[in-house]
PDB file of C-alpha atoms in Angstrom:
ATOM      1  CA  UNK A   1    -147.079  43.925   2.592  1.00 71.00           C
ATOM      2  CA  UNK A   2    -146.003  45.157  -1.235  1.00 87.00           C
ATOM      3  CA  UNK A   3    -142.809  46.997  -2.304  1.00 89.00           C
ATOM      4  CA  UNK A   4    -143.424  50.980  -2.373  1.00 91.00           C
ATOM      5  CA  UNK A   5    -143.111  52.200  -5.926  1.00 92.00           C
ATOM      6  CA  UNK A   6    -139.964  52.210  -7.843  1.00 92.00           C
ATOM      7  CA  UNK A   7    -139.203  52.594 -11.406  1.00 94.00           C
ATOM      8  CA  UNK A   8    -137.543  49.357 -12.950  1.00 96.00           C
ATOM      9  CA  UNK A   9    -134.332  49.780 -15.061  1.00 96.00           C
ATOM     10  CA  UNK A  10    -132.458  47.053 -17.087  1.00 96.00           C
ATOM     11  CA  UNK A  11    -129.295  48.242 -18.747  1.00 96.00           C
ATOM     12  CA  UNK A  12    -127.585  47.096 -21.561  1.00 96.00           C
ATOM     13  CA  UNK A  13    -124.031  47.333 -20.544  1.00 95.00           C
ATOM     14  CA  UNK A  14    -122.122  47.631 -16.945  1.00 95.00           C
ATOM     15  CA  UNK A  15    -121.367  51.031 -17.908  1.00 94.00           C
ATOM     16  CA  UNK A  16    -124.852  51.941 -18.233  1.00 95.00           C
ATOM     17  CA  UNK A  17    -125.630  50.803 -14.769  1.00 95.00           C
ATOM     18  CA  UNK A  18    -123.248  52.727 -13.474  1.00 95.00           C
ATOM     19  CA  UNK A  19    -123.833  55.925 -14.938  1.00 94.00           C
ATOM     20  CA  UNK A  20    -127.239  55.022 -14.010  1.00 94.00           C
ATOM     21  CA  UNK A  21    -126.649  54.427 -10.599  1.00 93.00           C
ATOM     22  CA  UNK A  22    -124.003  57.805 -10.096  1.00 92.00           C
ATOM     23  CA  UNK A  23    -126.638  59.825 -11.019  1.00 91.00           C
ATOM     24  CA  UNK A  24    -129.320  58.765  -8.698  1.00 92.00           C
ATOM     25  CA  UNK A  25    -128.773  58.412  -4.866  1.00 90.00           C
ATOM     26  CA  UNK A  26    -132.097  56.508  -4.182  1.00 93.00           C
ATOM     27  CA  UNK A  27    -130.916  53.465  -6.705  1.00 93.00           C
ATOM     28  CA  UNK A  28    -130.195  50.108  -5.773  1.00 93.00           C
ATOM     29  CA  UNK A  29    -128.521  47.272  -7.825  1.00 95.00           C
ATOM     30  CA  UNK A  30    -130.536  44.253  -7.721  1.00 95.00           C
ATOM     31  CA  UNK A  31    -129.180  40.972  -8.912  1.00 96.00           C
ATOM     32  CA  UNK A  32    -130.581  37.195  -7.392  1.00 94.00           C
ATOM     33  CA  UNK A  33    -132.443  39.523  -4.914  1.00 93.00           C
ATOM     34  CA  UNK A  34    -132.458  37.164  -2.032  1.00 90.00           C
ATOM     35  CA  UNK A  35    -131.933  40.000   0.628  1.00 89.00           C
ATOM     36  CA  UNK A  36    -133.094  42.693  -1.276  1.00 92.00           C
ATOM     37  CA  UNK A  37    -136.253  41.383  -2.581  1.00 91.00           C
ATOM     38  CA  UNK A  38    -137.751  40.655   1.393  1.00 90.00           C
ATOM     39  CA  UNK A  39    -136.415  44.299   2.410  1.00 91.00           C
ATOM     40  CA  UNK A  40    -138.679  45.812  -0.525  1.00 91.00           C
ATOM     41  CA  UNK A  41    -141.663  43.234   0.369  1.00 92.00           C
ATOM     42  CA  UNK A  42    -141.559  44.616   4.304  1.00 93.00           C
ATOM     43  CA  UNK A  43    -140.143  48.725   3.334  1.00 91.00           C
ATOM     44  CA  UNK A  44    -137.248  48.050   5.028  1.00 90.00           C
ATOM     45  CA  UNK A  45    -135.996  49.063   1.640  1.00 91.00           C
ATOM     46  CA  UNK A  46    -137.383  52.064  -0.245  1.00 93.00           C
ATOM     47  CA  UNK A  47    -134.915  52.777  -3.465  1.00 93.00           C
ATOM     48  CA  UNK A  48    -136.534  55.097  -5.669  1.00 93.00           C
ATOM     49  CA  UNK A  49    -135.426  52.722  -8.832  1.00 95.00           C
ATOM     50  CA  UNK A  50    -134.226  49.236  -9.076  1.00 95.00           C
ATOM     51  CA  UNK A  51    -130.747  48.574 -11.750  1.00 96.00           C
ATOM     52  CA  UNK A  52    -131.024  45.078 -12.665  1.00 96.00           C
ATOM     53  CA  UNK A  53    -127.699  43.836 -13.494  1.00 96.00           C
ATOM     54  CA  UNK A  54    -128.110  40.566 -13.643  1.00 95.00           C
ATOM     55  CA  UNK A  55    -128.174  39.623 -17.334  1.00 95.00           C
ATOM     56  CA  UNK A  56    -124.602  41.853 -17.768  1.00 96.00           C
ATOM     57  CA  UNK A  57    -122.043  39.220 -19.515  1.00 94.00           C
ATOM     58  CA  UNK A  58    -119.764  41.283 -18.257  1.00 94.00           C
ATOM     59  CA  UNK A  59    -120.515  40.351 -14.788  1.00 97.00           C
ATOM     60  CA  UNK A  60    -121.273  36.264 -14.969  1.00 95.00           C
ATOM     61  CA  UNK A  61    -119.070  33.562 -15.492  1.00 96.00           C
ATOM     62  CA  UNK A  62    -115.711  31.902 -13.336  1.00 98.00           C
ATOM     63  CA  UNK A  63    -112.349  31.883 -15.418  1.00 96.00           C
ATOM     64  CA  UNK A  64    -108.572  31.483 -14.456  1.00 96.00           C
ATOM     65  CA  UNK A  65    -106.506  34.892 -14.773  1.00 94.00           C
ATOM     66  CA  UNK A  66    -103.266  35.685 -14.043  1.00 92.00           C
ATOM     67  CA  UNK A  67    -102.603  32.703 -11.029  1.00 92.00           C
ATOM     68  CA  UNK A  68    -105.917  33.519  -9.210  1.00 97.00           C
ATOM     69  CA  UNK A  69    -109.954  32.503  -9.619  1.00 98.00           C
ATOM     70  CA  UNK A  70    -112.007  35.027 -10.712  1.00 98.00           C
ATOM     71  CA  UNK A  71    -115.956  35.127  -9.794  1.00 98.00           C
ATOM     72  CA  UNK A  72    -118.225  37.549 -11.723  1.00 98.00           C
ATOM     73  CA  UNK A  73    -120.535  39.366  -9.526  1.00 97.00           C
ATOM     74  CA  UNK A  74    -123.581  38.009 -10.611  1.00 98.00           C
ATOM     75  CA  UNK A  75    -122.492  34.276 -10.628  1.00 98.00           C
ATOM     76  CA  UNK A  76    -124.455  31.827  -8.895  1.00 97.00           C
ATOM     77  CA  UNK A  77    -124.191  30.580  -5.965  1.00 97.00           C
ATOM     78  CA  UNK A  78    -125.544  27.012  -6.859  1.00 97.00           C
ATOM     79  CA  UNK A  79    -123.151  27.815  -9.770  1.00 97.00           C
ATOM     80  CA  UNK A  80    -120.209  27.930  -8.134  1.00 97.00           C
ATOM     81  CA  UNK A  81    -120.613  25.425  -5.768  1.00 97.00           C
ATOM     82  CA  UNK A  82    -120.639  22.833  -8.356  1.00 96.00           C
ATOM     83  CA  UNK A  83    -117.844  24.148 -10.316  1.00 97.00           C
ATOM     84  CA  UNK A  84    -115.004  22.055 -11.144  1.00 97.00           C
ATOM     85  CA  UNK A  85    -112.817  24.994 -11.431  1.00 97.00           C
ATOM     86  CA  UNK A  86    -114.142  26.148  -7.847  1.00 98.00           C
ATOM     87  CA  UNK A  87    -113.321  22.925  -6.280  1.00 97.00           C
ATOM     88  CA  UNK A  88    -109.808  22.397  -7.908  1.00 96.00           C
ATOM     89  CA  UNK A  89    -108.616  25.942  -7.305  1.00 97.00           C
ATOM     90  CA  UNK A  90    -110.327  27.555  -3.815  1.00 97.00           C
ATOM     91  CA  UNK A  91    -111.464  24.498  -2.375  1.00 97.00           C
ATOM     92  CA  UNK A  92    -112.714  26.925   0.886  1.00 97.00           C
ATOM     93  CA  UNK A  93    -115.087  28.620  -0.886  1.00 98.00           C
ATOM     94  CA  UNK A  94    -116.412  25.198  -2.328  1.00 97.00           C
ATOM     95  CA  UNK A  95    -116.603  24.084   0.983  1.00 97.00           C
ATOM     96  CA  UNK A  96    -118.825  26.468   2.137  1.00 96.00           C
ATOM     97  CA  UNK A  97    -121.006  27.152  -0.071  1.00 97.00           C
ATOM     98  CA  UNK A  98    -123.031  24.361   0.703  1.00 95.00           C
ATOM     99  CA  UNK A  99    -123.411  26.241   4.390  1.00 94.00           C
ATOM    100  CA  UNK A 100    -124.813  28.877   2.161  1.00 95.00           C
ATOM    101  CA  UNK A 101    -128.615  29.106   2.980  1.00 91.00           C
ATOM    102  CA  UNK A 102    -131.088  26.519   0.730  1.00 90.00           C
ATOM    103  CA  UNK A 103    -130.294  24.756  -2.490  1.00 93.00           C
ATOM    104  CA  UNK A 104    -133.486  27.138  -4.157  1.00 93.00           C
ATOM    105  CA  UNK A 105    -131.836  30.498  -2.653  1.00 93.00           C
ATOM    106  CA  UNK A 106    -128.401  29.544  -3.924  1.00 95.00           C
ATOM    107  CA  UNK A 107    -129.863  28.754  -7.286  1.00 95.00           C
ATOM    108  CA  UNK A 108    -130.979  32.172  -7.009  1.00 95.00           C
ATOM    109  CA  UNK A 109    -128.502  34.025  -4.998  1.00 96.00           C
ATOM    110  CA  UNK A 110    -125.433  35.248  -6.705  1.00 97.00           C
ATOM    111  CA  UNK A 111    -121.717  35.353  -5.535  1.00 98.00           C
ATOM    112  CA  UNK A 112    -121.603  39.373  -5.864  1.00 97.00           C
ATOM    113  CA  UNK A 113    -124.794  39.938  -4.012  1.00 96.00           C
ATOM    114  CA  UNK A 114    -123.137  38.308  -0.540  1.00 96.00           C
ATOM    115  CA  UNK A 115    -120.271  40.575  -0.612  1.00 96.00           C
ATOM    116  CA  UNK A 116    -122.147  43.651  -1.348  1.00 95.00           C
ATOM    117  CA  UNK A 117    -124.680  43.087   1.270  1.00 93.00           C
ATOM    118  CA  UNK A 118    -122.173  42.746   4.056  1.00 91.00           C
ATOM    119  CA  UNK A 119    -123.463  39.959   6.378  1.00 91.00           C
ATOM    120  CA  UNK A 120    -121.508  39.505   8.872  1.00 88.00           C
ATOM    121  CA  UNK A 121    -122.814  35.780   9.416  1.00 89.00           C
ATOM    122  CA  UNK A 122    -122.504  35.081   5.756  1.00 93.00           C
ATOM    123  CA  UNK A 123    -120.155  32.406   4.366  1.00 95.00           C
ATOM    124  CA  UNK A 124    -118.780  34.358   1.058  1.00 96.00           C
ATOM    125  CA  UNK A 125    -117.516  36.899   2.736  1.00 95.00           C
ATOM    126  CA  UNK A 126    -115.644  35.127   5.226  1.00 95.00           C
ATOM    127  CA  UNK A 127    -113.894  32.724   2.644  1.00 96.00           C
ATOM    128  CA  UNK A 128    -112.695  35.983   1.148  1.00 96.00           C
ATOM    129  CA  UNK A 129    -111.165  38.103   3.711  1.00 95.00           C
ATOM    130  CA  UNK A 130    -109.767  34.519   4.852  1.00 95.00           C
ATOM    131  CA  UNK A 131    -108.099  33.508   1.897  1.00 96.00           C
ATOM    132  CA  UNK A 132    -107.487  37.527   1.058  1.00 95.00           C
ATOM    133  CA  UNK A 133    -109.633  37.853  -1.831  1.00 97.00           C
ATOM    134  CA  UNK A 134    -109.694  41.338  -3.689  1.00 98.00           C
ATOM    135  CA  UNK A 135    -112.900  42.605  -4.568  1.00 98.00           C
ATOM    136  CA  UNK A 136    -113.220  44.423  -7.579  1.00 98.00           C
ATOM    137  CA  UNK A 137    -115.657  47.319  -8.200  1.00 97.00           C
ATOM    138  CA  UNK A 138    -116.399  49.071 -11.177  1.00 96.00           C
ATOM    139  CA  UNK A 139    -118.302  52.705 -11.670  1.00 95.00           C
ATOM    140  CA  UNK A 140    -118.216  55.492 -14.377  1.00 93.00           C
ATOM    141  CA  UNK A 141    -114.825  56.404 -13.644  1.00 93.00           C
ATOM    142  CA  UNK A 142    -113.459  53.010 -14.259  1.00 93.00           C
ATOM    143  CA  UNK A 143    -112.619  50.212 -12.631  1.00 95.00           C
ATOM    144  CA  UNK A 144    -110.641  49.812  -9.258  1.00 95.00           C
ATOM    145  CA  UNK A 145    -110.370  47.045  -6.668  1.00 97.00           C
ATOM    146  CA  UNK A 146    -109.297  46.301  -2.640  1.00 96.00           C
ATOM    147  CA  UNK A 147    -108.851  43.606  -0.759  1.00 96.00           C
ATOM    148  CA  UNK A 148    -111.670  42.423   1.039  1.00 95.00           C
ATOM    149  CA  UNK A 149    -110.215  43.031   4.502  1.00 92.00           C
ATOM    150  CA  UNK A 150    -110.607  46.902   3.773  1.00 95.00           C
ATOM    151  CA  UNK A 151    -114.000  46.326   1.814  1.00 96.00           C
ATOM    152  CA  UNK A 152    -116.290  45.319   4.747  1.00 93.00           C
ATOM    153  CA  UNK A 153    -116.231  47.538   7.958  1.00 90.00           C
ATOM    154  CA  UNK A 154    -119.094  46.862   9.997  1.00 85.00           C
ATOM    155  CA  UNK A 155    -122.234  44.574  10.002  1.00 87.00           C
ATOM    156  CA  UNK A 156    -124.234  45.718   6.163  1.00 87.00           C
ATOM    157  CA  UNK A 157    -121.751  48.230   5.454  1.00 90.00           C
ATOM    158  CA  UNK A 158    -119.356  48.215   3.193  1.00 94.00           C
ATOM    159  CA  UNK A 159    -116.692  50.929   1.502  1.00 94.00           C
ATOM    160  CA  UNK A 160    -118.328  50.836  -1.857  1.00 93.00           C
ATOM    161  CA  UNK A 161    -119.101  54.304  -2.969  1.00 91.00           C
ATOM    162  CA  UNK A 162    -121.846  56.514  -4.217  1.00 88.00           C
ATOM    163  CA  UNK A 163    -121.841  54.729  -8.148  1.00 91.00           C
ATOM    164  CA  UNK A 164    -119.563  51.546  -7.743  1.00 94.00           C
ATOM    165  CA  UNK A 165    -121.115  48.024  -7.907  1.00 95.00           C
ATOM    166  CA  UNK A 166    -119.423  45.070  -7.440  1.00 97.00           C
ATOM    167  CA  UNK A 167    -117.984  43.200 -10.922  1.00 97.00           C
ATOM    168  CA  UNK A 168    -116.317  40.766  -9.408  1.00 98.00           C
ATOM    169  CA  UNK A 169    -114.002  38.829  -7.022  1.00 98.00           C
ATOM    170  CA  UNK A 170    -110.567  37.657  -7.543  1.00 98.00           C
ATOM    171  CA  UNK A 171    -109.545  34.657  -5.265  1.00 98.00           C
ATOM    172  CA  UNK A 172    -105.750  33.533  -4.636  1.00 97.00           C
ATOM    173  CA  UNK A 173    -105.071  29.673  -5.891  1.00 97.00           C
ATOM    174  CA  UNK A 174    -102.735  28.100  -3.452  1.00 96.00           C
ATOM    175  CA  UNK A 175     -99.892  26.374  -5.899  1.00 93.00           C
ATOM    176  CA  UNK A 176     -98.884  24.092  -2.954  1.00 93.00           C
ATOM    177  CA  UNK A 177     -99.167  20.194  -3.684  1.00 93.00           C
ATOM    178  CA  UNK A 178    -100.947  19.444  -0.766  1.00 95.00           C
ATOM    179  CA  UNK A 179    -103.828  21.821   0.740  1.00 96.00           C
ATOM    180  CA  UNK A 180    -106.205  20.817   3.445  1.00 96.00           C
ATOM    181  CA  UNK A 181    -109.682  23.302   4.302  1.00 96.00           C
ATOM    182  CA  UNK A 182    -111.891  23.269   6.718  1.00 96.00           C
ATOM    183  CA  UNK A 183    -114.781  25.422   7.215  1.00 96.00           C
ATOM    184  CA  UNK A 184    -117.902  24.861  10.097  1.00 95.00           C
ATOM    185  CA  UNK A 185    -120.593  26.968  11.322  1.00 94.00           C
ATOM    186  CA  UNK A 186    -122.836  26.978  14.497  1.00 92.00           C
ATOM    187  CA  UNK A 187    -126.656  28.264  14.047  1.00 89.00           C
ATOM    188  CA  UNK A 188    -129.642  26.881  15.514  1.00 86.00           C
ATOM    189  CA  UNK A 189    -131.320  25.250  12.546  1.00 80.00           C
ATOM    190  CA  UNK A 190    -129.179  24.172   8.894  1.00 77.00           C
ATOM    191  CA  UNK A 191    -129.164  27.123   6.504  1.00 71.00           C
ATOM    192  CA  UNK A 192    -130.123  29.778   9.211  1.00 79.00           C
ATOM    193  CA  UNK A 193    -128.198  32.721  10.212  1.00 84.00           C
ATOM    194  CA  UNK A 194    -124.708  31.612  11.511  1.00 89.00           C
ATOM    195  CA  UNK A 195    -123.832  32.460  14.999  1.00 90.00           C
ATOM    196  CA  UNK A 196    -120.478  31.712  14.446  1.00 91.00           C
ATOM    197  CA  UNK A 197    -118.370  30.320  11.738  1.00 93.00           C
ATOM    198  CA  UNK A 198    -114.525  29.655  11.456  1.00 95.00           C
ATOM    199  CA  UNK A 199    -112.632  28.769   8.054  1.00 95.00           C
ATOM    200  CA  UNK A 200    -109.255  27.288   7.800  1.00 96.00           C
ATOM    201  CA  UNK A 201    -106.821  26.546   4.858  1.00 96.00           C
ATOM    202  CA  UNK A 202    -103.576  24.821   5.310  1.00 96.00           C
ATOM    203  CA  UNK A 203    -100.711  23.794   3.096  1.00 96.00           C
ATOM    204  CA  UNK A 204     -98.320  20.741   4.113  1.00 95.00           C
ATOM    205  CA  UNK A 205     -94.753  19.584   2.556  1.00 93.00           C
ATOM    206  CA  UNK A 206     -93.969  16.054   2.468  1.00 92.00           C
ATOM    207  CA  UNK A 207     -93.013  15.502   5.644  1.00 92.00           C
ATOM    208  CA  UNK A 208     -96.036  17.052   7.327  1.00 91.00           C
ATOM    209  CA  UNK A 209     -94.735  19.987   7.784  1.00 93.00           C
ATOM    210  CA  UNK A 210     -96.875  23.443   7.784  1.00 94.00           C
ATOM    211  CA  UNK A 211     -95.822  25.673   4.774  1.00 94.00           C
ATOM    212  CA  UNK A 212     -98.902  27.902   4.530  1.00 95.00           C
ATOM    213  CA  UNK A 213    -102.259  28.579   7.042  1.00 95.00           C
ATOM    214  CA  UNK A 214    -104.891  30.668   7.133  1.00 95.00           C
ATOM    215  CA  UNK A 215    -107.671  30.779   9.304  1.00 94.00           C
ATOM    216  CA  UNK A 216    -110.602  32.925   9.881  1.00 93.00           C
ATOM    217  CA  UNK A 217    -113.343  33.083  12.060  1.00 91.00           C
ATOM    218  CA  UNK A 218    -116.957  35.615  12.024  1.00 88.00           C
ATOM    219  CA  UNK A 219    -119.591  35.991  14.551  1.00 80.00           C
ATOM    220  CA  UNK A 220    -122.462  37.573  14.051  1.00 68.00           C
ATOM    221  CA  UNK A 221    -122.054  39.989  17.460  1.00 55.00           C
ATOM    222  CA  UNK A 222    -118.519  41.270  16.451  1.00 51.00           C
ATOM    223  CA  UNK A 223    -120.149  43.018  13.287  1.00 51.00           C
ATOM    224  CA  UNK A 224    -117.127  42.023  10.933  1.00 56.00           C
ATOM    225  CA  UNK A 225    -116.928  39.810   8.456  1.00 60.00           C
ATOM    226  CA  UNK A 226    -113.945  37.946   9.622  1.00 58.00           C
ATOM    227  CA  UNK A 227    -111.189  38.414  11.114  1.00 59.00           C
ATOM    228  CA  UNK A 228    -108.119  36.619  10.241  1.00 60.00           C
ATOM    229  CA  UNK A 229    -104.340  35.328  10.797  1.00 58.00           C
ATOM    230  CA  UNK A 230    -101.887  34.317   8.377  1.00 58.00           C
ATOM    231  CA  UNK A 231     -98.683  32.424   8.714  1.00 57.00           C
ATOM    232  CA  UNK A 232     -96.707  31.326   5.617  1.00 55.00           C
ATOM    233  CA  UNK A 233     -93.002  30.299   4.905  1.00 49.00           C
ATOM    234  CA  UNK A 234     -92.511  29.365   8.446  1.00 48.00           C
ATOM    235  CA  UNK A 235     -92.025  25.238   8.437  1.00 42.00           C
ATOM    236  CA  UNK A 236     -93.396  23.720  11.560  1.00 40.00           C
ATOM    237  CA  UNK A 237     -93.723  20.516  12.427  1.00 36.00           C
ATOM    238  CA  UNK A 238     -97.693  19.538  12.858  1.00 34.00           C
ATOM    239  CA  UNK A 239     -97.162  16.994  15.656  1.00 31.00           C
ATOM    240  CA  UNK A 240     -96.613  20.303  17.831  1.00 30.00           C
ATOM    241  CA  UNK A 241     -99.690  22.353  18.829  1.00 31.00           C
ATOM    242  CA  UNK A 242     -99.854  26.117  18.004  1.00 34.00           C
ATOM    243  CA  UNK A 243    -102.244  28.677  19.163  1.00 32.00           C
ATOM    244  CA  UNK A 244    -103.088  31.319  17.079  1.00 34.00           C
ATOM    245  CA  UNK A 245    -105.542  33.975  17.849  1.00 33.00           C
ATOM    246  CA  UNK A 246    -107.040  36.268  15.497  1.00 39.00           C
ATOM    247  CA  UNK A 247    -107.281  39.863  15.576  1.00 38.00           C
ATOM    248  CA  UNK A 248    -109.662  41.560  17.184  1.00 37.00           C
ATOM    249  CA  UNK A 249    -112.356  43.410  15.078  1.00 40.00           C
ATOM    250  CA  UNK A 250    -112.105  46.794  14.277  1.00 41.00           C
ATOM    251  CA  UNK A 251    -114.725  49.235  16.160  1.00 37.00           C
ATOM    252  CA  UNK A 252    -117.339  49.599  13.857  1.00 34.00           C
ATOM    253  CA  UNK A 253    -117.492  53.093  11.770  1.00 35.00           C
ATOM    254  CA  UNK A 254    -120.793  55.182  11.342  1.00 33.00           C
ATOM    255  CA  UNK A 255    -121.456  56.678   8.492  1.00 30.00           C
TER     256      UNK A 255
END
């Protein structure tokens, strides 16, 4: 089957797009395309006109800012996984990655695209309501952020807005001298749709004591994209067990 007709737009700056895309309801913003681009092939998708963001400076790259990571929206995956910066600084989301479909989709896939699409078995947006990532948005109006917790609601829906896109995502660095992560996933093939996956960051003193944890866990039934606990500042000693449970998941809104 072949994509219904839509009119193809490439902008020249991030503010473009966006007055672009406020002023038409039927556009989509298309970046690696790895979910979009099947959706159009099938009409699952029908936008009346494609924004192609992908070759926005404005939108690529990884840099340090102000104590946290910061991933442009139309990073790559494959990208990111390898980056040294990554690894150092949010060694989660460098763990997972990997998890994150097939080496040729991740070359093609971008960082952005994940959270805007809202998967509830997707690996991105678990590491960042986890690790409480803020995802920052940008439209006509300027830009604005929220942390990712708020951004996803139900399974492939999101609060972005009529004319926001997604610029980019700002991940905590843990300062802590020693930092273990974990992160695993159940599906029933390698790279396929995750029935369940579970993320954990922790943060020992010298003695082996727990300083900082986070862990997070997403299942595909729920329709979140992770639900979380936190515990910091609260010394324990790791030779006793703890059981933590995270919250339940929100009911899912219809909009």
């Amino acid at each position: 089957m072949k994509p219904a007709p839509f009119d193809y737009v490439r902008p020249a700056s991030l503010a473009e797009a966006c007055e672009i895309l406020a002023g038409d309801d039927d556009a989509r913003v298309i970046a690696g395309g790895q979910t979009l681009v099947p959706m159009l092939a099938m009409r699952l998708a029908r936008p009346a006109r494609l924004i192609d963001i992908l070759r926005l400076p404005e939108l690529a790259g990884i840099r340090e800012e102000n104590g946290a990571i910061v991933v442009g929206a139309t990073t790559r995956q494959a990208q990111a996984e390898r980056d040294p910066v990554i690894r150092a600084s949010v060694p989660m989301l460098a763990r997972a990655l990997p998890w994150v479909g097939h080496p040729p989709t991740r070359n093609r896939g971008t960082v952005g695209g994940s959270i805007a699409n809202g998967d509830p078995s997707a690996e991105i947006p678990l590491v960042a309501v986890t690790l409480g990532a803020e995802i920052m948005l940008a439209s006509r109006d300027g830009a604005t952020s929220m942390p990712a917790d708020e951004f996803f609601i139900g399974p492939m829906v999101t609060s972005i807005e009529q004319g926001q896109c997604v610029r980019a995502i700002r991940f905590p660095v843990w300062r802590h001298k020693r930092i273990g992560t974990g992160f695993f996933e159940v599906s029933s093939r390698r790279s396929d749709f995750a029935f369940v996956s579970a993320a954990a960051q922790i943060a020992l003193d010298e003695e082996g004591r727990c300083l900082d944890i986070a862990l997070g866990l997403a299942a595909s039934p729920t329709g979140r994209c992770g639900s979380t606990c936190r515990r910091s500042s609260e010394p324990a000693s790791m030779t006793r067990r703890r059981r933590t449970r995270s919250r339940p998941p929100a009911p899912i809104s219809r909009r």
